[in-house]
Coordinates of C-alpha atoms in Angstrom, one line a residue:
M12 CA -0.2 -0.1 0.3
P13 CA 1.7 3.3 -1.0
K14 CA 2.5 5.7 1.5
I15 CA 0.1 8.2 2.2
D16 CA 1.8 12.0 1.7
I17 CA 0.7 14.2 5.0
A18 CA 1.4 17.2 3.9
K19 CA 0.6 16.8 0.4
S20 CA -2.7 16.1 1.0
K21 CA -2.9 19.1 3.1
N22 CA -1.8 21.0 1.0
M23 CA -4.4 19.7 -1.9
D24 CA -7.2 19.8 0.9
T25 CA -6.6 23.5 2.0
M26 CA -6.9 24.9 -2.2
K27 CA -9.3 22.5 -2.9
L28 CA -11.9 24.1 -0.1
A29 CA -10.2 27.2 -1.2
I30 CA -11.8 27.4 -4.4
S31 CA -15.3 25.4 -3.7
A32 CA -15.2 28.5 -1.6
V33 CA -14.8 30.9 -4.9
E34 CA -17.7 28.3 -6.9
R35 CA -19.5 29.1 -4.3
K36 CA -19.6 32.7 -4.3
L37 CA -19.9 32.5 -8.5
Q38 CA -23.5 31.1 -8.1
R39 CA -24.6 33.8 -6.5
I40 CA -23.0 36.2 -7.8
H41 CA -24.0 34.6 -10.8
L42 CA -28.2 34.9 -10.3
G43 CA -27.6 39.3 -10.2
G44 CA -30.7 40.6 -8.7
G45 CA -31.9 37.4 -7.7
Q46 CA -34.8 34.9 -9.1
K47 CA -37.7 36.8 -9.1
K48 CA -35.4 39.3 -11.1
I49 CA -34.5 36.8 -13.5
E50 CA -38.4 35.7 -13.8
K51 CA -39.5 38.8 -14.4
Q52 CA -36.7 39.2 -16.8
H53 CA -38.5 35.9 -19.0
S54 CA -41.6 37.4 -18.1
K55 CA -40.9 40.2 -20.9
G56 CA -39.3 37.8 -23.0
K57 CA -36.2 38.5 -22.4
M58 CA -33.1 35.9 -21.8
T59 CA -30.3 37.1 -19.1
A60 CA -27.0 38.6 -20.1
R61 CA -25.4 35.4 -19.0
E62 CA -28.4 33.2 -21.0
R63 CA -27.3 35.9 -24.2
I64 CA -24.0 35.3 -23.5
A65 CA -24.2 31.7 -23.7
A66 CA -26.6 31.8 -26.8
L67 CA -23.6 34.1 -28.4
I68 CA -20.6 32.2 -28.5
D69 CA -20.0 28.5 -30.1
P70 CA -21.6 25.5 -28.4
E71 CA -18.8 23.5 -26.6
T72 CA -17.1 26.4 -25.9
K73 CA -15.8 28.4 -22.9
F74 CA -16.5 31.7 -21.6
F75 CA -13.5 33.2 -19.8
E76 CA -15.2 35.3 -17.4
I77 CA -13.1 39.1 -16.5
G78 CA -14.4 41.2 -13.5
A79 CA -16.9 38.5 -12.1
F80 CA -16.0 39.8 -8.5
A81 CA -16.2 43.2 -9.2
A82 CA -17.8 45.0 -7.2
Y83 CA -18.0 41.8 -4.3
G84 CA -18.7 43.3 -0.9
M85 CA -19.3 47.1 -2.2
Y86 CA -22.1 49.2 -2.7
E87 CA -24.3 47.6 0.4
E88 CA -26.2 50.9 0.8
Y89 CA -28.2 50.0 -2.0
G90 CA -28.1 46.0 -1.9
G91 CA -25.2 45.5 -3.4
C92 CA -24.0 45.2 -7.3
P93 CA -23.4 41.3 -8.2
A94 CA -20.4 41.5 -11.0
A95 CA -21.1 45.4 -10.5
G96 CA -24.1 44.7 -12.9
V97 CA -21.6 44.2 -16.2
V98 CA -21.0 40.8 -17.2
T99 CA -17.9 41.1 -19.5
G100 CA -15.1 38.2 -21.1
I101 CA -14.2 36.7 -23.6
G102 CA -15.7 33.8 -25.9
Y103 CA -15.6 32.7 -29.0
V104 CA -17.6 33.4 -32.2
S105 CA -17.9 31.9 -35.3
G106 CA -15.0 30.8 -34.5
R107 CA -13.1 34.3 -33.5
Q108 CA -12.2 35.7 -30.5
C109 CA -14.6 38.4 -29.2
M110 CA -14.9 40.3 -26.1
I111 CA -18.3 40.6 -24.7
V112 CA -19.8 43.2 -22.7
A113 CA -23.8 42.2 -21.2
N114 CA -25.2 44.8 -19.4
D115 CA -27.3 42.4 -16.7
A116 CA -30.8 44.0 -15.8
T117 CA -31.9 42.0 -13.4
V118 CA -29.6 44.1 -11.0
K119 CA -30.9 47.8 -10.8
A120 CA -32.1 47.4 -14.2
G121 CA -28.7 47.1 -15.2
A122 CA -27.9 51.0 -14.3
W123 CA -24.2 51.6 -14.3
F124 CA -22.3 51.9 -11.1
P125 CA -18.7 53.5 -10.8
M126 CA -17.2 49.9 -11.0
A127 CA -19.4 48.7 -13.7
G128 CA -18.0 52.1 -15.6
K129 CA -14.2 50.5 -13.9
K130 CA -15.2 47.1 -15.8
N131 CA -16.6 48.5 -18.6
L132 CA -13.8 50.3 -19.5
R133 CA -10.8 46.9 -18.3
A134 CA -13.0 44.8 -21.1
Q135 CA -12.4 48.7 -23.7
E136 CA -8.6 48.3 -22.7
I137 CA -8.6 44.3 -23.2
A138 CA -9.7 44.8 -26.6
M139 CA -8.1 47.4 -27.2
E140 CA -4.2 46.1 -27.2
N141 CA -4.9 42.5 -28.1
R142 CA -7.6 43.8 -31.4
L143 CA -10.0 42.2 -30.1
P144 CA -13.4 42.3 -32.4
I145 CA -16.4 43.8 -28.9
I146 CA -19.9 43.0 -28.9
Y147 CA -21.8 45.5 -26.6
L148 CA -25.3 43.4 -25.4
V149 CA -26.7 46.4 -24.1
D150 CA -29.6 46.2 -21.0
S151 CA -29.7 49.8 -19.0
A152 CA -31.0 52.1 -17.3
G153 CA -28.1 55.0 -17.7
V154 CA -26.1 56.0 -14.9
F155 CA -27.0 55.2 -11.0
L156 CA -28.3 58.5 -10.5
P157 CA -27.4 58.5 -6.8
M158 CA -23.6 57.8 -7.5
Q159 CA -23.3 60.2 -10.5
D160 CA -20.1 62.4 -8.9
E161 CA -18.2 58.7 -8.5
I162 CA -19.1 57.5 -12.3
F163 CA -19.7 60.5 -14.4
P164 CA -17.3 63.5 -14.9
D165 CA -13.9 61.7 -14.5
K166 CA -11.2 61.1 -17.0
E167 CA -11.9 57.3 -16.2
H168 CA -15.3 57.1 -15.7
F169 CA -18.7 57.0 -18.3
G170 CA -17.8 59.0 -21.0
R171 CA -14.3 57.4 -21.2
I172 CA -16.3 54.5 -22.6
F173 CA -17.3 56.9 -26.2
R174 CA -14.0 58.0 -26.4
N175 CA -13.1 54.6 -26.5
N176 CA -15.8 53.8 -29.2
A177 CA -14.0 56.1 -31.1
R178 CA -10.5 54.9 -30.7
M179 CA -11.0 52.0 -31.3
S180 CA -12.8 52.2 -34.9
S181 CA -10.0 54.1 -36.1
M182 CA -8.3 51.0 -34.8
G183 CA -9.9 49.6 -37.2
I184 CA -10.9 46.9 -34.2
P185 CA -14.9 45.7 -35.8
Q186 CA -17.7 47.0 -32.9
I187 CA -21.5 45.4 -32.9
A188 CA -24.1 46.5 -30.6
A189 CA -27.3 44.7 -29.9
I190 CA -29.8 47.3 -28.0
M191 CA -31.9 44.3 -26.3
G192 CA -33.5 46.8 -23.4
S193 CA -33.5 50.1 -22.3
C194 CA -30.3 52.4 -23.9
V195 CA -30.6 55.7 -22.4
A196 CA -29.2 58.9 -21.5
G197 CA -25.2 59.4 -22.6
G198 CA -25.6 55.5 -22.0
A199 CA -27.2 55.5 -26.4
Y200 CA -24.3 56.7 -27.8
L201 CA -22.3 53.9 -26.9
P202 CA -24.5 50.8 -29.4
I203 CA -24.5 54.2 -32.3
M204 CA -20.7 54.6 -31.5
S205 CA -20.3 51.3 -32.5
D206 CA -20.0 49.6 -36.4
E207 CA -23.6 48.4 -36.3
A208 CA -27.1 48.0 -34.1
L209 CA -29.0 46.2 -34.2
I210 CA -32.9 46.7 -32.1
V211 CA -34.8 44.0 -30.3
E212 CA -38.7 44.7 -30.7
G213 CA -40.9 45.0 -28.2
T214 CA -37.8 45.1 -26.2
G215 CA -35.6 47.5 -27.1
S216 CA -35.2 51.8 -26.9
I217 CA -32.9 54.0 -27.1
F218 CA -33.4 57.7 -26.9
L219 CA -31.3 60.8 -25.3
A220 CA -34.2 61.0 -23.1
G221 CA -37.3 59.2 -21.9
P222 CA -40.5 59.9 -22.3
Y223 CA -40.6 61.3 -18.3
L224 CA -37.5 63.4 -18.9
V225 CA -39.1 64.6 -22.1
K226 CA -42.3 65.6 -20.3
A227 CA -40.4 67.3 -17.7
A228 CA -38.7 68.9 -20.1
I229 CA -40.8 70.3 -23.2
G230 CA -44.3 68.9 -22.0
E231 CA -44.2 66.9 -24.6
T232 CA -46.2 63.5 -24.0
V233 CA -44.5 60.2 -25.7
D234 CA -44.4 56.6 -25.2
K235 CA -41.3 54.6 -25.2
E236 CA -42.0 52.7 -28.5
T237 CA -43.1 56.2 -30.5
L238 CA -40.0 58.0 -29.0
G239 CA -37.3 55.7 -30.1
G240 CA -38.9 51.9 -30.0
A241 CA -37.3 49.4 -32.7
M242 CA -39.8 50.8 -35.5
T243 CA -38.6 54.2 -35.0
Q244 CA -35.0 54.3 -35.1
S245 CA -35.4 51.3 -38.1
E246 CA -37.7 53.0 -40.2
I247 CA -38.2 56.3 -39.4
S248 CA -34.8 57.6 -38.0
G249 CA -32.5 54.7 -39.1
V250 CA -29.8 55.4 -36.2
T251 CA -29.8 51.1 -35.9
D252 CA -29.2 49.0 -38.5
Y253 CA -31.5 45.4 -38.7
K254 CA -34.5 44.9 -36.6
M255 CA -34.7 42.2 -34.4
P256 CA -38.2 40.2 -33.5
D257 CA -36.6 38.6 -30.3
D258 CA -33.5 38.1 -28.6
E259 CA -32.5 34.3 -30.5
T260 CA -32.6 35.6 -33.7
C261 CA -30.8 39.0 -32.6
L262 CA -27.7 36.6 -31.6
K263 CA -27.9 34.3 -34.4
T264 CA -27.6 37.7 -36.5
I265 CA -24.3 38.5 -34.6
R266 CA -23.2 35.6 -35.3
D267 CA -23.4 35.9 -38.3
L268 CA -21.8 39.4 -38.8
V269 CA -19.0 38.0 -36.5
D270 CA -18.9 35.6 -39.0
K271 CA -17.9 37.8 -42.4
F272 CA -15.4 39.3 -40.5
G273 CA -11.4 39.6 -42.2
R274 CA -9.0 38.6 -40.1
F275 CA -5.7 40.9 -39.1
E276 CA -2.3 39.6 -39.4
T277 CA -1.0 38.3 -36.0
A278 CA 1.8 39.1 -34.4
G279 CA 4.2 35.9 -35.2
F280 CA 4.2 34.3 -32.0
D281 CA 5.8 31.3 -32.0
R282 CA 3.8 27.7 -31.4
V283 CA 4.0 24.2 -32.2
E284 CA 1.8 21.5 -31.4
A285 CA 1.1 21.5 -28.3
K286 CA 2.2 18.9 -25.6
E287 CA 0.0 17.7 -22.3
P288 CA 2.4 18.2 -19.1
K289 CA 4.1 14.9 -17.5
K290 CA 2.5 15.6 -14.2
G291 CA -0.9 16.6 -14.4
A292 CA -2.9 19.9 -13.3
D293 CA -3.5 18.7 -9.6
E294 CA -0.5 18.0 -8.6
I295 CA -0.2 21.8 -8.7
L296 CA -2.8 21.9 -5.6
E297 CA -0.7 18.8 -3.8
I298 CA 2.9 21.1 -4.3
F299 CA 1.1 24.9 -3.3
P300 CA 1.4 25.0 0.1
D301 CA -1.1 25.5 2.9
L302 CA 0.2 28.5 4.2
R303 CA 2.1 31.3 3.1
T304 CA 4.9 31.4 5.0
K305 CA 6.0 27.5 3.9
P306 CA 9.2 27.2 1.3
Y307 CA 8.2 24.9 -1.8
K308 CA 9.9 24.0 -5.2
T309 CA 8.3 26.0 -7.8
V310 CA 10.5 24.2 -10.5
D311 CA 8.4 21.6 -9.7
L312 CA 4.8 23.7 -9.7
L313 CA 5.7 24.8 -13.2
K314 CA 6.0 21.4 -14.1
C315 CA 2.5 20.6 -13.8
I316 CA 2.4 24.1 -16.4
V317 CA 4.8 23.8 -19.6
D318 CA 4.5 21.1 -22.1
D319 CA 6.0 18.5 -21.5
S320 CA 7.2 19.5 -18.2
K321 CA 10.1 21.2 -20.2
L322 CA 11.8 24.1 -18.9
T323 CA 15.0 25.8 -19.9
Q324 CA 16.2 27.4 -16.6
Y325 CA 18.3 31.0 -18.0
K326 CA 21.9 31.3 -15.9
E327 CA 19.8 28.3 -13.0
G328 CA 22.7 29.4 -10.8
Y329 CA 22.5 32.5 -10.5
G330 CA 19.7 34.6 -8.3
K331 CA 18.2 31.0 -7.9
T332 CA 15.4 33.4 -5.4
I333 CA 13.8 34.5 -9.5
I334 CA 13.0 31.2 -12.2
C335 CA 13.8 32.8 -15.7
A336 CA 12.9 30.2 -18.2
Y337 CA 12.0 29.1 -21.6
A338 CA 9.1 26.9 -22.0
R339 CA 5.7 25.9 -24.3
I340 CA 2.7 26.0 -23.0
D341 CA -0.3 24.8 -24.8
G342 CA 2.4 25.2 -27.9
W343 CA 3.2 28.7 -27.5
S344 CA 6.1 29.1 -26.7
V345 CA 7.0 31.4 -24.0
G346 CA 9.1 33.4 -21.6
I347 CA 8.3 32.4 -17.2
V348 CA 9.0 34.7 -14.9
A349 CA 8.6 33.2 -11.5
N350 CA 9.8 33.5 -7.4
N351 CA 11.5 30.5 -5.9
R352 CA 10.4 29.6 -3.1
E353 CA 12.9 27.4 -1.6
V354 CA 15.9 28.6 0.6
V355 CA 19.2 28.3 -1.2
K356 CA 21.2 28.8 -0.8
T357 CA 25.0 30.7 -3.1
K358 CA 27.9 29.8 -4.6
T359 CA 29.7 32.3 -1.4
G360 CA 28.1 29.8 1.0
E361 CA 25.0 32.7 2.1
M362 CA 21.7 31.9 2.5
Q363 CA 18.8 33.4 0.6
F364 CA 15.5 33.4 1.1
G365 CA 12.7 31.9 -1.3
G366 CA 10.3 34.7 -2.2
V367 CA 12.5 37.5 -2.2
I368 CA 14.5 39.2 -5.0
Y369 CA 17.7 40.1 -4.1
S370 CA 20.1 42.2 -6.0
D371 CA 21.2 39.4 -8.4
S372 CA 18.0 38.1 -9.3
A373 CA 16.5 41.4 -9.7
D374 CA 19.7 41.6 -12.2
K375 CA 19.2 38.4 -13.4
A376 CA 15.4 39.1 -14.2
A377 CA 15.4 42.3 -16.1
R378 CA 18.3 41.0 -18.4
F379 CA 16.3 38.1 -19.1
V380 CA 12.9 40.4 -20.0
M381 CA 15.2 42.1 -22.4
N382 CA 16.4 38.7 -24.0
C383 CA 12.6 38.1 -24.5
N384 CA 11.4 41.2 -25.9
Q385 CA 14.3 40.9 -28.7
K386 CA 13.2 37.4 -29.3
K387 CA 9.2 38.4 -29.7
I388 CA 8.5 36.0 -26.7
P389 CA 5.5 36.8 -25.0
L390 CA 6.4 36.3 -21.2
V391 CA 4.5 35.3 -18.4
F392 CA 4.8 36.6 -14.1
L393 CA 4.3 33.9 -11.1
H394 CA 3.8 36.0 -8.0
D395 CA 4.6 34.4 -4.7
V396 CA 7.4 37.6 -3.7
T397 CA 7.5 39.0 -0.2
G398 CA 9.3 41.7 -1.8
F399 CA 13.0 42.9 -2.3
M400 CA 15.6 41.7 0.4
V401 CA 17.0 44.4 2.8
G402 CA 19.2 45.6 5.2
T403 CA 22.8 46.6 5.6
R404 CA 24.8 44.2 3.6
S405 CA 21.7 45.0 0.7
E406 CA 21.8 48.6 0.6
H407 CA 25.4 48.5 0.1
G408 CA 25.3 46.3 -2.8
G409 CA 22.8 48.5 -4.9
I410 CA 19.9 46.8 -3.9
I411 CA 18.1 49.7 -5.1
K412 CA 19.4 50.1 -8.7
D413 CA 19.0 46.3 -9.4
G414 CA 15.3 46.7 -8.3
A415 CA 15.8 49.5 -10.2
K416 CA 17.0 48.3 -13.9
M417 CA 14.2 44.8 -13.2
V418 CA 11.3 47.6 -12.9
S419 CA 12.6 49.6 -15.6
A420 CA 13.3 46.3 -18.0
V421 CA 9.5 45.4 -17.4
S422 CA 8.1 48.9 -17.6
N423 CA 9.8 49.2 -21.8
S424 CA 8.9 45.6 -22.2
T425 CA 6.7 45.1 -25.1
V426 CA 5.3 42.0 -26.2
P427 CA 2.4 41.1 -24.2
K428 CA 2.9 39.9 -20.6
F429 CA 0.2 37.6 -17.7
T430 CA 0.6 37.7 -14.8
V431 CA -0.9 35.1 -11.9
V432 CA -0.9 36.1 -8.7
M433 CA 0.2 32.6 -7.1
G434 CA 0.5 33.9 -3.3
N435 CA 2.4 36.3 -2.2
S436 CA 2.0 39.7 -3.8
Y437 CA 3.9 42.3 -1.6
G438 CA 5.5 45.7 -1.9
A439 CA 7.9 46.6 -4.6
G440 CA 8.3 43.0 -5.5
N441 CA 4.2 43.0 -7.1
Y442 CA 6.2 46.0 -9.4
A443 CA 8.8 44.5 -10.7
M444 CA 7.0 41.1 -11.0
C445 CA 4.1 42.8 -13.2
G446 CA 1.4 44.0 -11.4
K447 CA -1.4 45.8 -12.6
A448 CA 0.6 49.0 -12.6
Y449 CA 2.5 47.7 -15.2
D450 CA 0.1 46.5 -18.2
P451 CA 0.3 42.9 -18.1
R452 CA -2.2 41.9 -21.0
M453 CA -4.5 40.1 -18.1
I454 CA -3.4 39.3 -14.4
V455 CA -5.6 36.4 -13.0
A456 CA -5.1 35.9 -8.8
W457 CA -5.5 31.7 -7.6
P458 CA -7.8 31.6 -4.3
S459 CA -4.4 32.0 -2.3
A460 CA -3.2 35.2 -3.2
K461 CA -1.9 38.3 -0.8
I462 CA -1.5 41.3 -2.7
A463 CA -0.5 44.1 0.0
V464 CA 2.4 46.6 0.5
M465 CA 3.3 44.1 3.0
G466 CA 2.1 41.1 5.5
G467 CA -0.6 41.1 7.5
A468 CA 1.6 40.9 10.9
Q469 CA 4.2 43.4 10.0
A470 CA 2.1 45.4 8.5
A471 CA 0.1 45.5 12.2
K472 CA 3.3 45.9 13.7
V473 CA 4.2 48.6 12.3
L474 CA 0.8 50.6 12.3
L475 CA 0.4 48.7 16.0
Q476 CA 3.5 50.7 17.0
I477 CA 2.5 54.2 15.8
Q478 CA -0.5 54.1 17.8
M479 CA 1.3 52.5 20.7
S480 CA 3.7 56.0 20.5
S481 CA 0.9 57.9 19.8
K482 CA -1.4 57.0 23.1
K483 CA 1.7 57.0 25.3
A484 CA 2.8 60.5 24.1
K485 CA -1.0 61.0 25.1
G486 CA 0.5 60.1 28.8
E487 CA -1.9 56.5 28.1
E488 CA -0.2 52.9 28.9
P489 CA -2.3 50.7 27.5
T490 CA -2.1 47.4 29.1
P491 CA -0.7 43.9 27.2
E492 CA -4.2 42.6 26.9
E493 CA -5.2 46.0 25.2
E494 CA -1.9 46.3 23.4
K495 CA -3.1 42.4 22.0
E496 CA -6.4 43.2 21.1
L497 CA -5.7 46.3 19.3
F498 CA -3.0 44.4 17.2
E499 CA -5.9 41.7 15.8
K500 CA -8.5 44.1 15.4
I501 CA -5.3 45.5 13.0
K502 CA -4.1 42.9 11.5
G503 CA -8.2 41.4 10.7
R504 CA -8.9 44.5 8.9
Y505 CA -5.7 44.9 7.0
D506 CA -5.6 40.4 6.3
E507 CA -9.4 41.0 4.8
Q508 CA -8.1 43.8 2.1
T509 CA -5.0 41.7 0.9
T510 CA -7.5 38.5 -0.6
A511 CA -8.1 38.0 -3.7
Y512 CA -11.5 38.8 -3.3
Y513 CA -10.8 42.5 -2.1
A514 CA -8.2 42.7 -5.4
A515 CA -11.3 41.2 -8.0
S516 CA -14.1 43.2 -6.0
R517 CA -11.7 46.7 -7.1
L518 CA -10.6 44.7 -10.3
W519 CA -6.6 44.8 -9.2
V520 CA -7.1 41.5 -11.0
D521 CA -9.3 40.5 -13.6
A522 CA -10.3 37.3 -12.1
I523 CA -9.8 34.4 -9.6
I524 CA -9.4 31.2 -11.1
D525 CA -8.6 27.4 -10.3
P526 CA -4.2 27.0 -10.1
R527 CA -5.3 23.7 -12.5
E528 CA -6.5 26.5 -15.3
T529 CA -3.2 28.4 -15.7
R530 CA -2.2 27.0 -18.2
R531 CA -6.0 27.4 -20.0
F532 CA -5.7 30.9 -19.2
I533 CA -2.4 31.7 -20.1
S534 CA -2.6 30.3 -23.9
M535 CA -6.1 32.1 -24.6
G536 CA -4.6 35.2 -23.7
I537 CA -1.8 34.8 -25.9
E538 CA -4.1 33.5 -28.7
A539 CA -6.0 37.4 -27.9
A540 CA -2.5 38.7 -28.2
N541 CA -1.5 37.5 -31.1
N542 CA -4.0 39.6 -32.7
A543 CA -2.1 43.4 -32.3
P544 CA 1.8 43.9 -33.6
V545 CA 4.7 44.3 -30.9
E546 CA 5.7 47.1 -31.2
K547 CA 10.6 47.5 -31.3
F548 CA 11.6 47.1 -27.7
N549 CA 13.6 50.3 -26.2
P550 CA 14.9 49.1 -23.0
G551 CA 15.7 52.9 -21.6
V552 CA 18.2 54.0 -19.8
I553 CA 18.9 51.0 -17.5
Q554 CA 21.9 50.8 -14.7
T555 CA 24.4 48.1 -15.3

């Protein structure tokens, strides 16, 4: 009888529980405004946003949802806003990868909350970076008026969406909009600034001002259909291009339109026939530890993701706390930059902590990133980093200079970058490893991800010292019990802000994924990126 590895079993159980928690939360999010609102949508002869997407994409293909956790735990004073009231993601339509944006009318009638605006802008950004056709399934009551100051006037607010419509048009990126419900006020510009617009009879309507506002503004009494229904906008104004009898026909027509699209020239990323990893995807769950403080062999984990479990390591014996390697993922050539979580020993006998970036590892990673740009190889960053090494020895050794070198190389990189936050992603380590601020084409997190300036315990100790000093300056002398209580309170609040859910709710990451889906995510991302030519790499000024 084979011996059971207790540590591996514990790791797997911990991760499976975390994955199950994600799935349970997603099931609730997928209900949108709830079963009663879904039934109300059906009673009007309308499909829900998710039903529309399922009918639009090719059978037997998967929809990669972006921002499912957007607004999670936010807007509770208004009853919440599941998925920010809009479903976005990449799906295959008539064999073509498309970005799909569908308003969820079961959530506050599809009204635009601040996070809805941010989510739509992220979808447009991905479409523009990768030259993906974008399909809008419009069904929205417009801006959520109680929060209009947070969605309407600023640079990255609602108006930016229409600016992006115009930019995508100039870039030759196809845009199709289907008016499948309400489309009012400023939101009316989105479908009409698209290349083609469809409207569904009986349920679709589009106008700058609805009947109530028209009555208030000019005293005219008019019904919705006469003002901006399908017949009006298709046969009188000519605002829309296709009048559709129902949702099903509308979605089928979109598929027919996409089927006729021409093709862009590709970026030319190298792909060969894929080979499955020799290590199974489930082994990821066994290798990745149940506690964030435990070391593990990152190389073993990578072998569960790459083709044939084969890695060609760059400078394998140097800068050991970062692994840089060439490999293939689902046939695509990639350059991998991953934090090594083993405690390693250098040639000089020095012990280096796993997950910490030292000068030598920063120097190695910077050179590797530049090499991948020279060879037009997409980059994959896998985070489990506690930050750069600190202390006298590191400062004297020029850690700031070497860290700046790595940050500069990542900043100026022009090949597509994909980021997976597996575990810790702390401080400047997040920046150097291509965090959200460094324009990864897409960034996802495992349920185990932690994103923050530093770990909860360290941050709580720092904040506690500051508060204790303040109290003592006022002549107060807290008891050990009070000090402990305050520490736990600070740590609890900080820990909550470092979770994958907190990051995903604010779109710091595009999705929380099952670690076993990492390979599929990267392959899909590179396929999308291959639609857009890569700019010539200019490394800028990098100190050596």
